[in-house]
JSON list of C-alpha atoms and ligand atoms in Angstrom, two decimals:
[
{"chain": "A", "resi": 284, "resn": "MET", "atom": "CA", "xyz": [-7.88, -0.57, -0.96]},
{"chain": "A", "resi": 285, "resn": "LYS", "atom": "CA", "xyz": [-4.64, 1.26, -1.82]},
{"chain": "A", "resi": 286, "resn": "LEU", "atom": "CA", "xyz": [-4.62, 5.04, -2.27]},
{"chain": "A", "resi": 287, "resn": "PHE", "atom": "CA", "xyz": [-2.81, 6.90, -5.09]},
{"chain": "A", "resi": 288, "resn": "LEU", "atom": "CA", "xyz": [-2.59, 10.74, -5.51]},
{"chain": "A", "resi": 289, "resn": "ASP", "atom": "CA", "xyz": [-3.83, 11.95, -8.87]},
{"chain": "A", "resi": 290, "resn": "SER", "atom": "CA", "xyz": [-1.38, 14.90, -9.32]},
{"chain": "A", "resi": 291, "resn": "ALA", "atom": "CA", "xyz": [2.02, 16.02, -10.74]},
{"chain": "A", "resi": 292, "resn": "ASN", "atom": "CA", "xyz": [2.47, 18.68, -8.15]},
{"chain": "A", "resi": 293, "resn": "LEU", "atom": "CA", "xyz": [5.69, 17.85, -6.09]},
{"chain": "A", "resi": 294, "resn": "ASP", "atom": "CA", "xyz": [4.66, 19.88, -3.05]},
{"chain": "A", "resi": 295, "resn": "HIS", "atom": "CA", "xyz": [1.23, 18.09, -2.92]},
{"chain": "A", "resi": 296, "resn": "ILE", "atom": "CA", "xyz": [2.99, 14.75, -3.50]},
{"chain": "A", "resi": 297, "resn": "LYS", "atom": "CA", "xyz": [5.55, 15.29, -0.74]},
{"chain": "A", "resi": 298, "resn": "GLU", "atom": "CA", "xyz": [2.84, 16.54, 1.68]},
{"chain": "A", "resi": 299, "resn": "ILE", "atom": "CA", "xyz": [0.70, 13.48, 1.12]},
{"chain": "A", "resi": 300, "resn": "HIS", "atom": "CA", "xyz": [3.54, 11.16, 1.00]},
{"chain": "A", "resi": 301, "resn": "GLY", "atom": "CA", "xyz": [4.41, 12.34, 4.49]},
{"chain": "A", "resi": 302, "resn": "TRP", "atom": "CA", "xyz": [1.08, 10.94, 5.84]},
{"chain": "A", "resi": 303, "resn": "GLY", "atom": "CA", "xyz": [2.61, 7.56, 5.46]},
{"chain": "A", "resi": 304, "resn": "VAL", "atom": "CA", "xyz": [-0.40, 6.12, 3.50]},
{"chain": "A", "resi": 305, "resn": "LEU", "atom": "CA", "xyz": [0.34, 7.01, -0.19]},
{"chain": "A", "resi": 306, "resn": "ALA", "atom": "CA", "xyz": [1.00, 3.87, -2.26]},
{"chain": "A", "resi": 307, "resn": "GLY", "atom": "CA", "xyz": [1.46, 5.48, -5.74]},
{"chain": "A", "resi": 308, "resn": "VAL", "atom": "CA", "xyz": [0.69, 8.53, -7.95]},
{"chain": "A", "resi": 309, "resn": "THR", "atom": "CA", "xyz": [-1.06, 8.85, -11.41]},
{"chain": "A", "resi": 310, "resn": "THR", "atom": "CA", "xyz": [-0.46, 11.77, -13.85]},
{"chain": "A", "resi": 311, "resn": "ASN", "atom": "CA", "xyz": [-1.88, 12.52, -17.19]},
{"chain": "A", "resi": 312, "resn": "PRO", "atom": "CA", "xyz": [-1.04, 14.97, -19.95]},
{"chain": "A", "resi": 313, "resn": "SER", "atom": "CA", "xyz": [-3.38, 17.60, -18.39]},
{"chain": "A", "resi": 314, "resn": "LEU", "atom": "CA", "xyz": [-1.86, 17.31, -14.90]},
{"chain": "A", "resi": 315, "resn": "ILE", "atom": "CA", "xyz": [1.60, 17.55, -16.24]},
{"chain": "A", "resi": 316, "resn": "ALA", "atom": "CA", "xyz": [0.70, 20.69, -18.33]},
{"chain": "A", "resi": 317, "resn": "LYS", "atom": "CA", "xyz": [-0.86, 22.35, -15.33]},
{"chain": "A", "resi": 318, "resn": "GLU", "atom": "CA", "xyz": [2.40, 22.22, -13.39]},
{"chain": "A", "resi": 319, "resn": "GLY", "atom": "CA", "xyz": [4.31, 23.83, -16.39]},
{"chain": "A", "resi": 320, "resn": "LYS", "atom": "CA", "xyz": [7.60, 21.84, -15.56]},
{"chain": "A", "resi": 321, "resn": "ASP", "atom": "CA", "xyz": [9.64, 19.49, -17.52]},
{"chain": "A", "resi": 322, "resn": "PHE", "atom": "CA", "xyz": [7.80, 16.16, -18.08]},
{"chain": "A", "resi": 323, "resn": "ILE", "atom": "CA", "xyz": [10.82, 13.73, -17.62]},
{"chain": "A", "resi": 324, "resn": "ALA", "atom": "CA", "xyz": [12.29, 15.40, -14.64]},
{"chain": "A", "resi": 325, "resn": "THR", "atom": "CA", "xyz": [8.85, 15.68, -13.00]},
{"chain": "A", "resi": 326, "resn": "ILE", "atom": "CA", "xyz": [8.10, 12.01, -13.55]},
{"chain": "A", "resi": 327, "resn": "HIS", "atom": "CA", "xyz": [11.54, 10.95, -12.17]},
{"chain": "A", "resi": 328, "resn": "GLN", "atom": "CA", "xyz": [11.18, 13.30, -9.02]},
{"chain": "A", "resi": 329, "resn": "ILE", "atom": "CA", "xyz": [7.79, 11.82, -8.38]},
{"chain": "A", "resi": 330, "resn": "CYS", "atom": "CA", "xyz": [9.08, 8.35, -8.43]},
{"chain": "A", "resi": 331, "resn": "GLU", "atom": "CA", "xyz": [11.87, 9.16, -6.15]},
{"chain": "A", "resi": 332, "resn": "ILE", "atom": "CA", "xyz": [9.52, 10.67, -3.68]},
{"chain": "A", "resi": 333, "resn": "VAL", "atom": "CA", "xyz": [6.81, 7.98, -3.78]},
{"chain": "A", "resi": 334, "resn": "GLN", "atom": "CA", "xyz": [8.78, 4.86, -4.21]},
{"chain": "A", "resi": 335, "resn": "GLY", "atom": "CA", "xyz": [5.72, 3.09, -5.49]},
{"chain": "A", "resi": 336, "resn": "PRO", "atom": "CA", "xyz": [3.97, 2.88, -8.99]},
{"chain": "A", "resi": 337, "resn": "VAL", "atom": "CA", "xyz": [3.77, 6.23, -10.88]},
{"chain": "A", "resi": 338, "resn": "SER", "atom": "CA", "xyz": [1.70, 6.39, -13.96]},
{"chain": "A", "resi": 339, "resn": "ALA", "atom": "CA", "xyz": [3.17, 8.50, -16.83]},
{"chain": "A", "resi": 340, "resn": "GLU", "atom": "CA", "xyz": [1.04, 8.57, -20.11]},
{"chain": "A", "resi": 341, "resn": "VAL", "atom": "CA", "xyz": [2.09, 8.14, -23.58]},
{"chain": "A", "resi": 342, "resn": "VAL", "atom": "CA", "xyz": [0.92, 10.75, -26.14]},
{"chain": "A", "resi": 343, "resn": "ALA", "atom": "CA", "xyz": [1.47, 8.91, -29.35]},
{"chain": "A", "resi": 344, "resn": "GLN", "atom": "CA", "xyz": [-1.70, 7.72, -30.91]},
{"chain": "A", "resi": 345, "resn": "ASP", "atom": "CA", "xyz": [-0.37, 4.78, -32.88]},
{"chain": "A", "resi": 346, "resn": "THR", "atom": "CA", "xyz": [0.64, 1.43, -31.65]},
{"chain": "A", "resi": 347, "resn": "ALA", "atom": "CA", "xyz": [4.33, 1.65, -32.68]},
{"chain": "A", "resi": 348, "resn": "GLY", "atom": "CA", "xyz": [4.65, 5.13, -31.16]},
{"chain": "A", "resi": 349, "resn": "MET", "atom": "CA", "xyz": [3.00, 4.02, -28.02]},
{"chain": "A", "resi": 350, "resn": "VAL", "atom": "CA", "xyz": [5.32, 1.16, -27.65]},
{"chain": "A", "resi": 351, "resn": "LYS", "atom": "CA", "xyz": [8.25, 3.26, -28.27]},
{"chain": "A", "resi": 352, "resn": "GLU", "atom": "CA", "xyz": [7.37, 5.94, -25.85]},
{"chain": "A", "resi": 353, "resn": "GLY", "atom": "CA", "xyz": [6.25, 3.29, -23.27]},
{"chain": "A", "resi": 354, "resn": "ARG", "atom": "CA", "xyz": [9.60, 1.41, -23.41]},
{"chain": "A", "resi": 355, "resn": "LEU", "atom": "CA", "xyz": [11.45, 4.74, -22.89]},
{"chain": "A", "resi": 356, "resn": "LEU", "atom": "CA", "xyz": [9.06, 5.72, -20.07]},
{"chain": "A", "resi": 357, "resn": "ALA", "atom": "CA", "xyz": [9.60, 2.49, -18.34]},
{"chain": "A", "resi": 358, "resn": "LYS", "atom": "CA", "xyz": [13.50, 2.99, -18.46]},
{"chain": "A", "resi": 359, "resn": "LEU", "atom": "CA", "xyz": [13.20, 6.30, -16.74]},
{"chain": "A", "resi": 360, "resn": "HIS", "atom": "CA", "xyz": [12.63, 4.87, -13.35]},
{"chain": "A", "resi": 361, "resn": "GLU", "atom": "CA", "xyz": [11.66, 1.36, -12.01]},
{"chain": "A", "resi": 362, "resn": "HIS", "atom": "CA", "xyz": [8.37, 2.78, -10.57]},
{"chain": "A", "resi": 363, "resn": "VAL", "atom": "CA", "xyz": [7.04, 4.09, -13.86]},
{"chain": "A", "resi": 364, "resn": "VAL", "atom": "CA", "xyz": [3.68, 2.37, -15.01]},
{"chain": "A", "resi": 365, "resn": "VAL", "atom": "CA", "xyz": [3.01, 3.33, -18.61]},
{"chain": "A", "resi": 366, "resn": "LYS", "atom": "CA", "xyz": [-0.46, 4.97, -19.07]},
{"chain": "A", "resi": 367, "resn": "VAL", "atom": "CA", "xyz": [-2.06, 4.16, -22.35]},
{"chain": "A", "resi": 368, "resn": "PRO", "atom": "CA", "xyz": [-5.49, 5.24, -23.59]},
{"chain": "A", "resi": 369, "resn": "LEU", "atom": "CA", "xyz": [-8.22, 2.65, -24.27]},
{"chain": "A", "resi": 370, "resn": "ILE", "atom": "CA", "xyz": [-8.31, 2.91, -27.97]},
{"chain": "A", "resi": 371, "resn": "PRO", "atom": "CA", "xyz": [-7.59, 0.18, -30.48]},
{"chain": "A", "resi": 372, "resn": "ALA", "atom": "CA", "xyz": [-3.84, 1.20, -30.77]},
{"chain": "A", "resi": 373, "resn": "GLY", "atom": "CA", "xyz": [-3.72, 1.44, -27.11]},
{"chain": "A", "resi": 374, "resn": "LEU", "atom": "CA", "xyz": [-4.96, -1.96, -26.67]},
{"chain": "A", "resi": 375, "resn": "ALA", "atom": "CA", "xyz": [-2.37, -3.37, -29.02]},
{"chain": "A", "resi": 376, "resn": "ALA", "atom": "CA", "xyz": [0.40, -1.36, -27.26]},
{"chain": "A", "resi": 377, "resn": "THR", "atom": "CA", "xyz": [-0.72, -2.71, -23.93]},
{"chain": "A", "resi": 378, "resn": "ARG", "atom": "CA", "xyz": [-0.24, -6.39, -25.07]},
{"chain": "A", "resi": 379, "resn": "GLN", "atom": "CA", "xyz": [3.15, -5.61, -26.57]},
{"chain": "A", "resi": 380, "resn": "LEU", "atom": "CA", "xyz": [4.21, -3.63, -23.35]},
{"chain": "A", "resi": 381, "resn": "ALA", "atom": "CA", "xyz": [2.98, -6.32, -21.02]},
{"chain": "A", "resi": 382, "resn": "ASP", "atom": "CA", "xyz": [4.60, -9.03, -23.02]},
{"chain": "A", "resi": 383, "resn": "ASP", "atom": "CA", "xyz": [7.97, -6.95, -22.43]},
{"chain": "A", "resi": 384, "resn": "GLY", "atom": "CA", "xyz": [7.18, -7.08, -18.68]},
{"chain": "A", "resi": 385, "resn": "ILE", "atom": "CA", "xyz": [6.19, -3.38, -18.60]},
{"chain": "A", "resi": 386, "resn": "ARG", "atom": "CA", "xyz": [3.25, -2.49, -16.27]},
{"chain": "A", "resi": 387, "resn": "VAL", "atom": "CA", "xyz": [0.44, -0.63, -18.08]},
{"chain": "A", "resi": 388, "resn": "ASN", "atom": "CA", "xyz": [-2.28, 1.46, -16.69]},
{"chain": "A", "resi": 389, "resn": "VAL", "atom": "CA", "xyz": [-5.16, 1.47, -19.39]},
{"chain": "A", "resi": 390, "resn": "THR", "atom": "CA", "xyz": [-6.96, 4.81, -18.96]},
{"chain": "A", "resi": 391, "resn": "LEU", "atom": "CA", "xyz": [-10.17, 6.54, -20.06]},
{"chain": "A", "resi": 392, "resn": "CYS", "atom": "CA", "xyz": [-12.31, 3.42, -19.47]},
{"chain": "A", "resi": 393, "resn": "PHE", "atom": "CA", "xyz": [-15.91, 4.12, -19.40]},
{"chain": "A", "resi": 394, "resn": "GLN", "atom": "CA", "xyz": [-17.63, 0.70, -19.79]},
{"chain": "A", "resi": 395, "resn": "SER", "atom": "CA", "xyz": [-17.15, -2.68, -18.81]},
{"chain": "A", "resi": 396, "resn": "ASN", "atom": "CA", "xyz": [-16.36, -4.32, -22.10]},
{"chain": "A", "resi": 397, "resn": "GLN", "atom": "CA", "xyz": [-13.47, -1.91, -22.56]},
{"chain": "A", "resi": 398, "resn": "ALA", "atom": "CA", "xyz": [-12.09, -3.11, -19.09]},
{"chain": "A", "resi": 399, "resn": "LEU", "atom": "CA", "xyz": [-12.54, -6.74, -20.12]},
{"chain": "A", "resi": 400, "resn": "LEU", "atom": "CA", "xyz": [-10.38, -6.03, -23.25]},
{"chain": "A", "resi": 401, "resn": "ALA", "atom": "CA", "xyz": [-7.70, -4.35, -21.16]},
{"chain": "A", "resi": 402, "resn": "GLY", "atom": "CA", "xyz": [-7.72, -7.15, -18.76]},
{"chain": "A", "resi": 403, "resn": "LEU", "atom": "CA", "xyz": [-7.27, -9.56, -21.54]},
{"chain": "A", "resi": 404, "resn": "ALA", "atom": "CA", "xyz": [-4.56, -7.49, -23.07]},
{"chain": "A", "resi": 405, "resn": "GLY", "atom": "CA", "xyz": [-2.61, -7.85, -19.90]},
{"chain": "A", "resi": 406, "resn": "ALA", "atom": "CA", "xyz": [-2.91, -4.38, -18.32]},
{"chain": "A", "resi": 407, "resn": "ALA", "atom": "CA", "xyz": [-1.63, -4.10, -14.69]},
{"chain": "A", "resi": 408, "resn": "TYR", "atom": "CA", "xyz": [-4.36, -1.46, -14.04]},
{"chain": "A", "resi": 409, "resn": "ILE", "atom": "CA", "xyz": [-7.65, -0.33, -15.54]},
{"chain": "A", "resi": 410, "resn": "SER", "atom": "CA", "xyz": [-8.71, 3.30, -14.77]},
{"chain": "A", "resi": 411, "resn": "PRO", "atom": "CA", "xyz": [-12.43, 3.71, -15.02]},
{"chain": "A", "resi": 412, "resn": "PHE", "atom": "CA", "xyz": [-13.27, 7.39, -14.76]},
{"chain": "A", "resi": 413, "resn": "VAL", "atom": "CA", "xyz": [-16.21, 7.35, -12.10]},
{"chain": "A", "resi": 414, "resn": "GLY", "atom": "CA", "xyz": [-16.49, 11.14, -11.84]},
{"chain": "A", "resi": 415, "resn": "ARG", "atom": "CA", "xyz": [-16.76, 11.58, -15.62]},
{"chain": "A", "resi": 416, "resn": "VAL", "atom": "CA", "xyz": [-19.46, 8.93, -15.77]},
{"chain": "A", "resi": 417, "resn": "ASP", "atom": "CA", "xyz": [-21.45, 10.54, -13.11]},
{"chain": "A", "resi": 418, "resn": "ASP", "atom": "CA", "xyz": [-21.13, 13.87, -15.00]},
{"chain": "A", "resi": 419, "resn": "VAL", "atom": "CA", "xyz": [-23.14, 12.45, -17.92]},
{"chain": "A", "resi": 420, "resn": "SER", "atom": "CA", "xyz": [-25.87, 10.96, -15.61]},
{"chain": "A", "resi": 421, "resn": "GLY", "atom": "CA", "xyz": [-24.24, 7.51, -15.58]},
{"chain": "A", "resi": 422, "resn": "GLU", "atom": "CA", "xyz": [-23.25, 5.67, -12.35]},
{"chain": "A", "resi": 423, "resn": "GLY", "atom": "CA", "xyz": [-19.66, 5.54, -11.89]},
{"chain": "A", "resi": 424, "resn": "MET", "atom": "CA", "xyz": [-19.68, 3.26, -8.88]},
{"chain": "A", "resi": 425, "resn": "ALA", "atom": "CA", "xyz": [-21.85, 0.70, -10.78]},
{"chain": "A", "resi": 426, "resn": "LEU", "atom": "CA", "xyz": [-19.05, 0.51, -13.44]},
{"chain": "A", "resi": 427, "resn": "ILE", "atom": "CA", "xyz": [-16.42, -0.17, -10.63]},
{"chain": "A", "resi": 428, "resn": "ARG", "atom": "CA", "xyz": [-18.59, -2.91, -9.11]},
{"chain": "A", "resi": 429, "resn": "GLU", "atom": "CA", "xyz": [-19.24, -4.51, -12.51]},
{"chain": "A", "resi": 430, "resn": "ILE", "atom": "CA", "xyz": [-15.55, -4.42, -13.60]},
{"chain": "A", "resi": 431, "resn": "ALA", "atom": "CA", "xyz": [-14.43, -5.92, -10.11]},
{"chain": "A", "resi": 432, "resn": "GLU", "atom": "CA", "xyz": [-16.98, -8.62, -10.47]},
{"chain": "A", "resi": 433, "resn": "ILE", "atom": "CA", "xyz": [-15.96, -9.49, -14.14]},
{"chain": "A", "resi": 434, "resn": "TYR", "atom": "CA", "xyz": [-12.18, -9.57, -13.14]},
{"chain": "A", "resi": 435, "resn": "SER", "atom": "CA", "xyz": [-12.80, -11.74, -10.11]},
{"chain": "A", "resi": 436, "resn": "MET", "atom": "CA", "xyz": [-14.57, -14.29, -12.24]},
{"chain": "A", "resi": 437, "resn": "ASP", "atom": "CA", "xyz": [-11.68, -14.68, -14.68]},
{"chain": "A", "resi": 438, "resn": "PRO", "atom": "CA", "xyz": [-8.35, -16.24, -13.28]},
{"chain": "A", "resi": 439, "resn": "ASP", "atom": "CA", "xyz": [-6.60, -15.24, -16.45]},
{"chain": "A", "resi": 440, "resn": "ILE", "atom": "CA", "xyz": [-7.07, -11.47, -15.49]},
{"chain": "A", "resi": 441, "resn": "GLN", "atom": "CA", "xyz": [-4.80, -10.09, -13.03]},
{"chain": "A", "resi": 442, "resn": "THR", "atom": "CA", "xyz": [-5.60, -6.37, -13.71]},
{"chain": "A", "resi": 443, "resn": "GLN", "atom": "CA", "xyz": [-6.17, -4.10, -10.69]},
{"chain": "A", "resi": 444, "resn": "VAL", "atom": "CA", "xyz": [-9.23, -1.88, -10.80]},
{"chain": "A", "resi": 445, "resn": "LEU", "atom": "CA", "xyz": [-7.95, 1.63, -10.21]},
{"chain": "A", "resi": 446, "resn": "SER", "atom": "CA", "xyz": [-10.98, 3.94, -9.49]},
{"chain": "A", "resi": 447, "resn": "ALA", "atom": "CA", "xyz": [-10.06, 7.35, -11.18]},
{"chain": "A", "resi": 448, "resn": "SER", "atom": "CA", "xyz": [-11.76, 10.77, -11.74]},
{"chain": "A", "resi": 449, "resn": "ILE", "atom": "CA", "xyz": [-12.58, 10.82, -7.99]},
{"chain": "A", "resi": 450, "resn": "ARG", "atom": "CA", "xyz": [-14.51, 13.98, -7.12]},
{"chain": "A", "resi": 451, "resn": "HIS", "atom": "CA", "xyz": [-15.38, 13.79, -3.44]},
{"chain": "A", "resi": 452, "resn": "PRO", "atom": "CA", "xyz": [-14.72, 11.69, -0.27]},
{"chain": "A", "resi": 453, "resn": "LEU", "atom": "CA", "xyz": [-17.79, 9.56, -0.78]},
{"chain": "A", "resi": 454, "resn": "HIS", "atom": "CA", "xyz": [-16.31, 8.35, -4.08]},
{"chain": "A", "resi": 455, "resn": "VAL", "atom": "CA", "xyz": [-13.41, 6.88, -2.15]},
{"chain": "A", "resi": 456, "resn": "VAL", "atom": "CA", "xyz": [-15.34, 4.90, 0.44]},
{"chain": "A", "resi": 457, "resn": "GLN", "atom": "CA", "xyz": [-17.80, 3.84, -2.31]},
{"chain": "A", "resi": 458, "resn": "SER", "atom": "CA", "xyz": [-14.79, 2.54, -4.56]},
{"chain": "A", "resi": 459, "resn": "ALA", "atom": "CA", "xyz": [-13.48, 0.54, -1.49]},
{"chain": "A", "resi": 460, "resn": "LEU", "atom": "CA", "xyz": [-16.83, -1.06, -0.91]},
{"chain": "A", "resi": 461, "resn": "ALA", "atom": "CA", "xyz": [-17.48, -1.64, -4.79]},
{"chain": "A", "resi": 462, "resn": "GLY", "atom": "CA", "xyz": [-14.17, -3.73, -4.81]},
{"chain": "A", "resi": 463, "resn": "ALA", "atom": "CA", "xyz": [-11.68, -1.32, -6.35]},
{"chain": "A", "resi": 464, "resn": "ASP", "atom": "CA", "xyz": [-8.00, -2.31, -5.66]},
{"chain": "A", "resi": 465, "resn": "VAL", "atom": "CA", "xyz": [-6.80, 1.36, -5.76]},
{"chain": "A", "resi": 466, "resn": "ALA", "atom": "CA", "xyz": [-8.43, 4.88, -5.80]},
{"chain": "A", "resi": 467, "resn": "THR", "atom": "CA", "xyz": [-6.52, 7.65, -7.33]},
{"chain": "A", "resi": 468, "resn": "ILE", "atom": "CA", "xyz": [-7.51, 10.95, -5.55]},
{"chain": "A", "resi": 469, "resn": "PRO", "atom": "CA", "xyz": [-6.95, 14.55, -6.37]},
{"chain": "A", "resi": 470, "resn": "TYR", "atom": "CA", "xyz": [-5.11, 16.61, -3.59]},
{"chain": "A", "resi": 471, "resn": "ASP", "atom": "CA", "xyz": [-8.13, 18.60, -2.43]},
{"chain": "A", "resi": 472, "resn": "VAL", "atom": "CA", "xyz": [-10.23, 15.39, -2.01]},
{"chain": "A", "resi": 473, "resn": "PHE", "atom": "CA", "xyz": [-7.27, 13.64, -0.23]},
{"chain": "A", "resi": 474, "resn": "LYS", "atom": "CA", "xyz": [-7.25, 16.56, 2.34]},
{"chain": "A", "resi": 475, "resn": "LYS", "atom": "CA", "xyz": [-11.00, 16.14, 2.90]},
{"chain": "A", "resi": 476, "resn": "LEU", "atom": "CA", "xyz": [-10.57, 12.45, 3.73]},
{"chain": "A", "resi": 477, "resn": "LEU", "atom": "CA", "xyz": [-8.98, 13.45, 6.95]},
{"chain": "A", "resi": 478, "resn": "ALA", "atom": "CA", "xyz": [-10.97, 16.52, 7.85]},
{"chain": "A", "resi": 479, "resn": "HIS", "atom": "CA", "xyz": [-13.73, 16.34, 10.39]},
{"chain": "A", "resi": 480, "resn": "PRO", "atom": "CA", "xyz": [-15.04, 19.26, 12.47]},
{"chain": "A", "resi": 481, "resn": "GLN", "atom": "CA", "xyz": [-15.46, 16.85, 15.56]},
{"chain": "A", "resi": 482, "resn": "THR", "atom": "CA", "xyz": [-11.91, 15.66, 15.21]},
{"chain": "A", "resi": 483, "resn": "ASP", "atom": "CA", "xyz": [-10.77, 19.30, 15.49]},
{"chain": "A", "resi": 484, "resn": "SER", "atom": "CA", "xyz": [-13.12, 20.36, 18.16]},
{"chain": "A", "resi": 485, "resn": "GLY", "atom": "CA", "xyz": [-12.38, 17.25, 20.28]},
{"chain": "A", "resi": 486, "resn": "ASN", "atom": "CA", "xyz": [-8.61, 17.71, 19.94]},
{"chain": "A", "resi": 487, "resn": "LYS", "atom": "CA", "xyz": [-8.95, 21.36, 20.89]},
{"chain": "A", "resi": 488, "resn": "LYS", "atom": "CA", "xyz": [-10.88, 20.32, 24.18]},
{"chain": "A", "resi": 489, "resn": "PHE", "atom": "CA", "xyz": [-8.39, 17.60, 25.08]},
{"chain": "A", "resi": 490, "resn": "LEU", "atom": "CA", "xyz": [-5.59, 20.21, 24.84]},
{"chain": "A", "resi": 491, "resn": "GLU", "atom": "CA", "xyz": [-7.62, 22.81, 26.88]},
{"chain": "A", "resi": 492, "resn": "ASP", "atom": "CA", "xyz": [-8.26, 20.23, 29.62]},
{"chain": "A", "resi": 493, "resn": "TRP", "atom": "CA", "xyz": [-4.70, 19.06, 29.47]},
{"chain": "A", "resi": 494, "resn": "ALA", "atom": "CA", "xyz": [-3.51, 22.58, 30.13]},
{"chain": "A", "resi": 495, "resn": "THR", "atom": "CA", "xyz": [-4.96, 22.09, 33.78]},
{"chain": "A", "resi": 496, "resn": "VAL", "atom": "CA", "xyz": [-2.86, 18.88, 34.49]},
{"chain": "A", "resi": 497, "resn": "PRO", "atom": "CA", "xyz": [0.17, 19.49, 36.78]},
{"chain": "A", "resi": 498, "resn": "ASN", "atom": "CA", "xyz": [3.62, 18.23, 35.72]},
{"chain": "A", "resi": 499, "resn": "LYS", "atom": "CA", "xyz": [2.83, 18.37, 32.05]},
{"chain": "A", "resi": 500, "resn": "ASP", "atom": "CA", "xyz": [6.46, 17.76, 30.76]},
{"chain": "A", "resi": 501, "resn": "ILE", "atom": "CA", "xyz": [5.62, 14.20, 29.87]},
{"chain": "A", "resi": 502, "resn": "VAL", "atom": "CA", "xyz": [8.57, 13.57, 27.50]},
{"chain": "A", "resi": 503, "resn": "GLY", "atom": "CA", "xyz": [11.13, 14.64, 30.19]},
{"chain": "A", "resi": 504, "resn": "ARG", "atom": "CA", "xyz": [9.24, 12.93, 32.87]},
{"chain": "A", "resi": 505, "resn": "MET", "atom": "CA", "xyz": [8.78, 9.61, 30.92]},
{"chain": "A", "resi": 506, "resn": "THR", "atom": "CA", "xyz": [12.51, 9.68, 29.92]},
{"chain": "A", "resi": 507, "resn": "ASP", "atom": "CA", "xyz": [13.56, 10.05, 33.50]},
{"chain": "A", "resi": 508, "resn": "TRP", "atom": "CA", "xyz": [11.18, 7.38, 34.66]},
{"chain": "A", "resi": 509, "resn": "LEU", "atom": "CA", "xyz": [12.36, 4.83, 32.01]},
{"chain": "A", "resi": 510, "resn": "ALA", "atom": "CA", "xyz": [15.93, 5.65, 32.99]},
{"chain": "A", "resi": 511, "resn": "GLY", "atom": "CA", "xyz": [15.18, 4.62, 36.48]},
{"chain": "A", "resi": 512, "resn": "LYS", "atom": "CA", "xyz": [15.00, 8.18, 38.02]},
{"chain": "A", "resi": 513, "resn": "ARG", "atom": "CA", "xyz": [11.40, 7.82, 39.28]},
{"chain": "B", "resi": 769, "resn": "LIG", "atom": "C1", "xyz": [-6.74, 9.15, -14.02]},
{"chain": "B", "resi": 769, "resn": "LIG", "atom": "O1", "xyz": [-5.66, 8.64, -13.72]},
{"chain": "B", "resi": 769, "resn": "LIG", "atom": "C2", "xyz": [-6.91, 10.53, -14.40]},
{"chain": "B", "resi": 769, "resn": "LIG", "atom": "O2", "xyz": [-5.73, 11.18, -14.19]},
{"chain": "B", "resi": 769, "resn": "LIG", "atom": "C3", "xyz": [-7.91, 11.35, -13.56]},
{"chain": "B", "resi": 769, "resn": "LIG", "atom": "O3", "xyz": [-8.38, 10.55, -12.48]},
{"chain": "B", "resi": 769, "resn": "LIG", "atom": "C4", "xyz": [-8.98, 12.06, -14.28]},
{"chain": "B", "resi": 769, "resn": "LIG", "atom": "O4", "xyz": [-9.72, 12.74, -13.36]},
{"chain": "B", "resi": 769, "resn": "LIG", "atom": "P1", "xyz": [-10.73, 13.98, -13.88]},
{"chain": "B", "resi": 769, "resn": "LIG", "atom": "O5", "xyz": [-11.79, 13.50, -14.50]},
{"chain": "B", "resi": 769, "resn": "LIG", "atom": "O6", "xyz": [-10.96, 14.75, -12.75]},
{"chain": "B", "resi": 769, "resn": "LIG", "atom": "O7", "xyz": [-9.79, 14.78, -14.83]}
]
């Protein structure tokens, strides 16, 4: 499963990109508004940092408007994936944009029939919102599992399942086990994926013990050793 960052914050994107595991970024109008920066410049900068798929959402609510915005967004950078809401106008826009060869991330998916429609409309990604499903006493992970199974049974559907609205690290591992192709993860959850008290305490103890080892300049000594100065 690939990992995307769900953020429009350039510092956070640069930091997680530096880990070497970031395959893409998703944004939405709320995340863009939170940063208070120019939309177009932000999307372009994210694309340059990530060098992978970056979802940028249309805000028009009619098909013609979505297609117009989507075509322009796709021209901003080769990494832009046009994000479209899962409403009737969005479905029609997805088909038109997909026919143009533009990748579409169909967002705000809350049930499998919606995902089936998005898949048949040629979406590159479907974004089921697992956290928001859990919020209303549904089972977000069951939705991921069901969509992954439906897509795997239909050779005409090439859509990737992008697990979205991730709230905690368990959602990430559960998404991978449920068959998601991608999980898009908020910054704070991304940091938690790596955090473990035993990693920190173990690392601290190794360094304390290492401090007692003689001739600790291993870089200098290895360089000399490899140069034949043993
Ligand atoms: C998906 O791409 C959305 O940006 C996002 O995952 C929504 O998450 P939220 O429910 O935490 O707002």
